[in-house]
XYZ file of C-alpha atoms in Angstrom:
402
model
C 0.000 0.000 0.000
C 1.194 3.511 -0.822
C -0.156 6.690 0.702
C 1.043 10.243 0.643
C 1.513 12.031 3.951
C 3.095 15.445 4.226
C 6.387 15.471 6.187
C 5.912 15.796 9.922
C 7.098 18.915 11.722
C 6.855 17.078 15.029
C 4.933 14.280 16.677
C 1.868 16.485 17.245
C 1.779 17.870 13.709
C -1.360 17.462 11.604
C -0.285 16.373 8.118
C -2.366 16.248 4.925
C -3.008 12.713 3.719
C -3.790 11.258 0.288
C -4.652 7.680 -0.654
C -2.605 6.243 -3.527
C -2.822 2.463 -3.854
C -0.260 0.978 -6.296
C -1.775 -0.828 -9.263
C 0.336 -3.861 -8.368
C -1.651 -4.241 -5.137
C -4.935 -4.234 -7.062
C -3.584 -6.727 -9.603
C -2.454 -9.023 -6.782
C -5.910 -8.762 -5.190
C -7.652 -9.808 -8.402
C -5.246 -12.707 -8.861
C -5.983 -13.941 -5.346
C -9.726 -13.702 -5.942
C -9.370 -15.705 -9.163
C -7.393 -18.399 -7.338
C -9.874 -18.805 -4.482
C -10.757 -22.305 -3.226
C -14.392 -22.378 -2.130
C -16.023 -24.900 0.203
C -19.072 -26.917 -0.787
C -22.437 -25.302 -0.202
C -24.146 -25.154 3.153
C -26.620 -27.918 4.056
C -29.387 -25.582 5.199
C -31.506 -22.939 3.434
C -30.536 -20.116 5.789
C -27.386 -18.559 7.313
C -27.309 -20.827 10.362
C -24.128 -22.494 9.065
C -22.569 -19.176 8.076
C -22.180 -17.043 4.967
C -23.892 -18.772 2.071
C -22.025 -19.964 -1.004
C -24.257 -18.176 -3.534
C -23.611 -14.836 -1.827
C -19.839 -15.327 -1.759
C -19.715 -16.494 -5.380
C -21.516 -13.375 -6.570
C -19.425 -11.129 -4.320
C -16.248 -12.670 -5.758
C -17.498 -12.246 -9.321
C -18.398 -8.602 -8.681
C -15.150 -7.894 -6.862
C -12.982 -9.357 -9.619
C -14.858 -7.938 -12.623
C -16.974 -4.906 -11.740
C -15.592 -3.163 -8.672
C -13.654 0.070 -9.184
C -11.377 0.847 -6.251
C -10.148 3.988 -7.977
C -13.643 5.475 -7.684
C -13.576 4.851 -3.932
C -10.062 6.271 -3.725
C -11.217 9.428 -5.549
C -14.184 9.724 -3.201
C -11.877 9.670 -0.199
C -9.367 12.057 -1.756
C -12.137 14.549 -2.547
C -12.430 15.092 1.217
C -9.838 16.746 3.482
C -7.865 13.885 5.044
C -5.129 14.144 7.615
C -2.766 12.153 9.802
C -1.451 12.938 13.264
C 0.461 10.905 15.815
C -1.243 10.446 19.172
C 0.296 8.349 21.943
C 2.693 6.755 19.480
C 0.086 5.765 16.853
C -0.642 7.552 13.584
C -4.328 8.455 13.461
C -5.998 8.999 10.100
C -9.056 11.229 9.991
C -11.376 13.092 7.669
C -12.065 16.673 8.732
C -14.800 18.617 6.931
C -15.650 22.100 8.129
C -19.192 23.322 7.588
C -19.871 26.346 5.358
C -22.372 27.555 7.980
C -21.521 29.862 10.854
C -21.500 28.519 14.409
C -21.387 24.881 13.311
C -21.093 22.466 16.249
C -17.937 20.303 16.135
C -18.746 16.575 16.071
C -16.373 13.613 16.267
C -18.003 10.450 14.961
C -16.560 6.943 15.394
C -17.165 3.914 13.168
C -17.108 0.280 14.290
C -16.293 -3.237 13.070
C -16.555 -4.497 10.345
C -16.919 -0.939 9.120
C -14.584 1.985 8.555
C -14.782 5.702 7.863
C -16.339 4.685 4.537
C -19.592 3.761 6.281
C -19.895 7.383 7.471
C -19.045 9.274 4.265
C -22.635 9.662 3.037
C -23.444 11.582 6.225
C -20.831 14.252 5.479
C -23.139 16.345 3.295
C -26.263 16.109 5.495
C -24.288 16.908 8.646
C -22.013 19.689 7.394
C -24.496 21.311 4.998
C -28.051 20.496 6.159
C -29.841 23.015 3.854
C -28.596 21.067 0.829
C -30.347 18.002 2.280
C -33.635 19.448 3.490
C -32.347 20.640 6.870
C -31.468 23.929 8.538
C -28.153 25.746 8.554
C -28.308 26.182 12.331
C -28.090 22.369 12.678
C -24.727 22.133 10.892
C -21.630 20.385 12.215
C -17.900 20.604 11.672
C -17.235 16.907 11.193
C -14.242 14.825 12.349
C -14.180 11.166 11.263
C -11.158 9.280 12.645
C -10.152 5.733 11.723
C -9.844 3.617 14.851
C -6.272 2.544 15.692
C -5.511 -0.608 13.709
C -8.297 0.102 11.225
C -8.067 1.551 7.729
C -5.272 4.059 7.263
C -4.590 4.574 10.964
C -1.469 2.978 12.371
C -1.481 -0.330 14.184
C -0.761 -0.183 17.933
C 2.481 -1.965 18.800
C 1.562 -2.683 22.407
C -1.277 -3.907 24.595
C -3.609 -1.294 26.035
C -5.453 0.347 23.145
C -8.892 -0.320 24.596
C -11.909 2.015 24.183
C -10.732 4.125 27.109
C -7.375 4.860 25.512
C -9.038 5.579 22.174
C -11.430 7.947 23.951
C -8.472 9.843 25.388
C -6.875 9.991 21.940
C -10.065 11.447 20.454
C -10.149 14.149 23.126
C -6.545 14.995 22.249
C -7.411 15.064 18.552
C -10.225 17.553 19.119
C -7.917 19.662 21.281
C -5.296 19.733 18.520
C -7.927 20.816 16.032
C -8.714 23.785 18.256
C -12.200 22.705 19.331
C -13.001 23.842 22.866
C -16.609 22.626 22.819
C -17.810 19.616 20.845
C -20.040 16.533 20.820
C -19.380 12.855 20.015
C -21.294 10.058 18.280
C -20.675 6.354 17.720
C -22.087 2.970 16.797
C -20.746 -0.567 17.359
C -17.153 -0.274 18.679
C -17.603 3.455 18.176
C -20.490 3.363 20.649
C -18.151 1.925 23.289
C -15.567 4.630 22.586
C -18.225 7.336 22.739
C -19.697 5.898 25.945
C -16.279 6.006 27.589
C -15.730 9.563 26.367
C -18.935 10.514 28.183
C -17.668 8.866 31.375
C -14.194 10.386 31.124
C -15.801 13.807 30.538
C -12.828 15.483 28.834
C -12.800 19.259 28.802
C -15.061 20.569 26.057
C -17.244 17.482 25.519
C -20.819 18.761 25.716
C -22.826 15.631 24.907
C -22.868 12.223 23.246
C -25.174 10.218 20.961
C -24.996 6.463 20.362
C -27.071 4.017 18.336
C -26.024 0.782 20.042
C -26.280 -0.026 23.742
C -22.855 -1.597 23.591
C -22.645 -2.386 27.309
C -25.888 -4.424 27.326
C -24.260 -7.873 26.837
C -22.199 -7.257 29.987
C -25.129 -6.197 32.234
C -28.001 -8.451 31.128
C -28.996 -9.146 34.723
C -29.628 -5.450 35.363
C -31.945 -4.941 32.392
C -35.726 -5.131 32.933
C -37.711 -7.756 31.008
C -41.291 -6.940 31.964
C -42.815 -5.240 28.913
C -43.278 -6.743 25.462
C -40.518 -4.529 24.057
C -38.144 -5.487 26.850
C -38.780 -9.206 26.364
C -38.340 -8.874 22.585
C -35.020 -7.074 23.073
C -33.876 -9.732 25.547
C -34.799 -12.489 23.079
C -32.818 -10.729 20.338
C -29.809 -10.250 22.602
C -29.952 -13.858 23.814
C -30.183 -15.184 20.253
C -27.200 -13.102 19.247
C -25.033 -14.126 22.191
C -25.873 -17.834 21.824
C -25.997 -18.411 18.059
C -24.883 -15.292 16.211
C -21.705 -13.942 17.759
C -19.057 -16.413 16.634
C -16.969 -13.573 15.189
C -17.239 -11.720 18.505
C -15.964 -14.643 20.580
C -13.101 -15.422 18.178
C -11.917 -11.814 18.063
C -12.441 -11.388 21.797
C -10.283 -14.418 22.595
C -8.124 -15.377 19.569
C -7.706 -12.445 17.166
C -4.216 -13.540 16.169
C -5.501 -16.915 14.983
C -8.183 -15.544 12.677
C -5.762 -12.817 11.609
C -3.674 -15.232 9.545
C -6.656 -16.026 7.318
C -7.777 -12.405 7.149
C -4.396 -11.332 5.797
C -3.968 -14.246 3.362
C -7.309 -14.746 1.596
C -9.448 -11.844 0.344
C -12.516 -14.063 -0.056
C -11.999 -15.581 3.386
C -11.715 -12.075 4.798
C -14.841 -10.942 2.930
C -16.864 -13.840 4.347
C -15.620 -13.021 7.856
C -16.642 -9.366 7.505
C -20.096 -10.303 6.199
C -20.881 -12.732 9.026
C -21.950 -10.110 11.548
C -25.669 -9.947 12.306
C -28.702 -11.421 10.596
C -30.348 -8.180 9.488
C -27.269 -6.672 7.839
C -26.207 -10.032 6.360
C -29.601 -10.580 4.741
C -29.585 -7.052 3.310
C -26.054 -7.456 1.951
C -26.810 -10.896 0.520
C -29.933 -9.551 -1.161
C -27.937 -6.728 -2.746
C -25.550 -9.214 -4.386
C -28.220 -11.686 -5.453
C -30.325 -9.247 -7.451
C -32.612 -7.860 -4.791
C -33.258 -4.212 -4.041
C -30.403 -2.791 -1.933
C -31.296 -1.508 1.521
C -30.441 2.148 1.222
C -26.736 2.566 0.545
C -25.831 -1.060 1.266
C -25.072 -1.593 -2.420
C -22.508 -4.041 -3.851
C -20.222 -1.108 -4.677
C -20.257 0.362 -1.175
C -19.977 -3.040 0.497
C -16.956 -4.068 -1.581
C -15.369 -0.625 -1.122
C -15.249 -1.343 2.607
C -13.966 -4.907 2.203
C -11.282 -3.709 -0.202
C -10.146 -1.079 2.288
C -9.556 -3.799 4.893
C -7.607 -5.868 2.363
C -5.432 -3.103 0.932
C -4.509 -1.731 4.355
C -3.801 -5.202 5.759
C -5.812 -4.447 8.891
C -7.876 -7.616 9.288
C -5.845 -8.838 12.254
C -5.240 -5.481 13.941
C -8.943 -4.569 13.712
C -9.914 -7.957 15.161
C -7.453 -7.364 17.990
C -9.507 -4.376 19.159
C -12.097 -6.877 20.456
C -9.424 -8.602 22.549
C -8.643 -5.200 24.022
C -12.333 -4.698 24.849
C -12.441 -8.067 26.613
C -9.296 -7.281 28.566
C -10.696 -3.909 29.662
C -13.955 -5.519 30.812
C -12.048 -8.159 32.788
C -9.833 -5.564 34.468
C -12.874 -3.502 35.462
C -14.892 -6.464 36.774
C -16.722 -5.574 39.966
C -16.123 -1.854 39.587
C -19.006 0.480 38.787
C -18.079 2.741 35.880
C -18.163 6.504 36.390
C -21.558 7.976 35.533
C -22.145 10.017 32.404
C -22.888 13.528 33.627
C -23.360 15.172 30.223
C -26.485 14.915 28.025
C -26.910 11.598 26.198
C -28.917 10.968 23.046
C -29.899 7.513 21.795
C -31.570 6.314 18.616
C -32.686 2.723 18.273
C -33.000 1.334 14.753
C -35.413 -1.579 14.145
C -32.879 -3.818 12.385
C -30.219 -3.466 15.089
C -28.767 -6.627 16.669
C -31.130 -5.910 19.550
C -33.512 -2.972 19.241
C -33.428 -1.650 22.785
C -36.376 -0.021 24.547
C -36.032 3.289 26.322
C -36.112 1.580 29.722
C -32.867 -0.251 28.937
C -31.165 2.923 27.801
C -32.206 4.665 31.014
C -30.543 1.921 33.074
C -27.211 2.770 31.413
C -27.854 6.510 31.032
C -30.199 7.679 33.831
C -30.025 11.275 32.577
C -31.114 10.397 29.045
C -31.824 13.651 27.192
C -32.986 12.364 23.794
C -34.480 9.058 22.656
C -36.144 8.020 19.432
C -37.167 4.830 17.680
C -36.402 5.132 13.962
C -38.751 3.460 11.494
C -36.035 1.831 9.371
C -32.327 1.056 9.388
C -30.158 -1.484 11.138
C -26.715 -1.972 12.635
C -25.018 0.076 9.911
C -27.519 2.913 10.217
C -25.245 5.706 8.975
C -24.245 3.595 5.975
C -27.675 2.213 5.185
C -29.808 5.316 5.848
C -27.480 8.350 5.913
C -30.226 10.982 5.592
C -32.333 9.477 8.388
C -29.273 8.886 10.552
C -28.130 12.477 10.050
C -31.544 13.825 11.012
C -31.334 11.821 14.245
C -27.892 13.211 15.054
C -29.092 16.750 14.385
C -32.149 16.232 16.612
C -30.128 14.650 19.425
C -27.754 17.601 19.696
C -30.150 20.446 18.870
C -30.658 21.415 22.515
C -26.889 21.760 23.023
C -26.379 24.537 20.488
C -25.634 28.036 21.632
């Protein structure tokens, strides 16, 4: 992989960044796809044995023949991208300033198996709302960092880069950018990072919004299960933790082992990235097999993200972030986390791994300031429904504007 980064004037310098992937890397990728060895088909009509052969065959065909990485590269390079070293790790980020006065700075964090690419279609609606049916007074200056070990960010060389350390790095990033008052948003792993930011309460952080109750699997016994919505959410969570989270357990306990396959086989890596949750898998599979794509979960956008993982060689380092989460949870066992004293917004999307009711959110965030149940969208809400997602973010932070 080749990228262009301006020379550093010091470890805290913010350097312009440009993506430039050598053609040889793309040629090697296509050759590996062509040489893939596929297993026989599954013995069941659903995904209960894993990613289905028909889906992978069509993904491989599309990837080898129709996908245009250069279009994705141009899309990234059309946005202001930068690199800065924080705590010994190079952090890549997109930074788009709004054309509207008094825009509220927002740092937004992706998750796994996503990347900054899953957030790019929110850039316009968040930085320039009037161009997307919104109001100029709801605009944001937007900061989209790549998690350490993901995408173009550097890979940590030591143990300890858990969500808490990432949260501290994000606070330092916003400080370096000159933002003295800002808000934060996240989903998936990004929801954990954003949650911890709220608990660390760095100077200038005015509020947070998340779209996954990422701590729920660790506090099931504290969550009420009396109403129909609560029981449905508990059933969804139980199903996920008993039959649908194989990737989670492997990355939580043995990221190095799966990492060898993720770095050696593009099709093996693609299957691993697809095998996340039932709702998103079914939408992605439908997109490849001739169905109507769910929002922006199109073959092009899906393969853009998979290709980014391959070209940056971050399959193993991204998986390792789950091991860090597990280690942090184990170290904190028996200790009550600090409360979140700033306003919290939460949006639950119906296709999420578990669509949580307000009562669950209030257990984790007693001072909940904003809650809404969206009528569509799933785990990759910003990717799938960027306009709806952006309207939720604007609504969640509207009361915090000055």
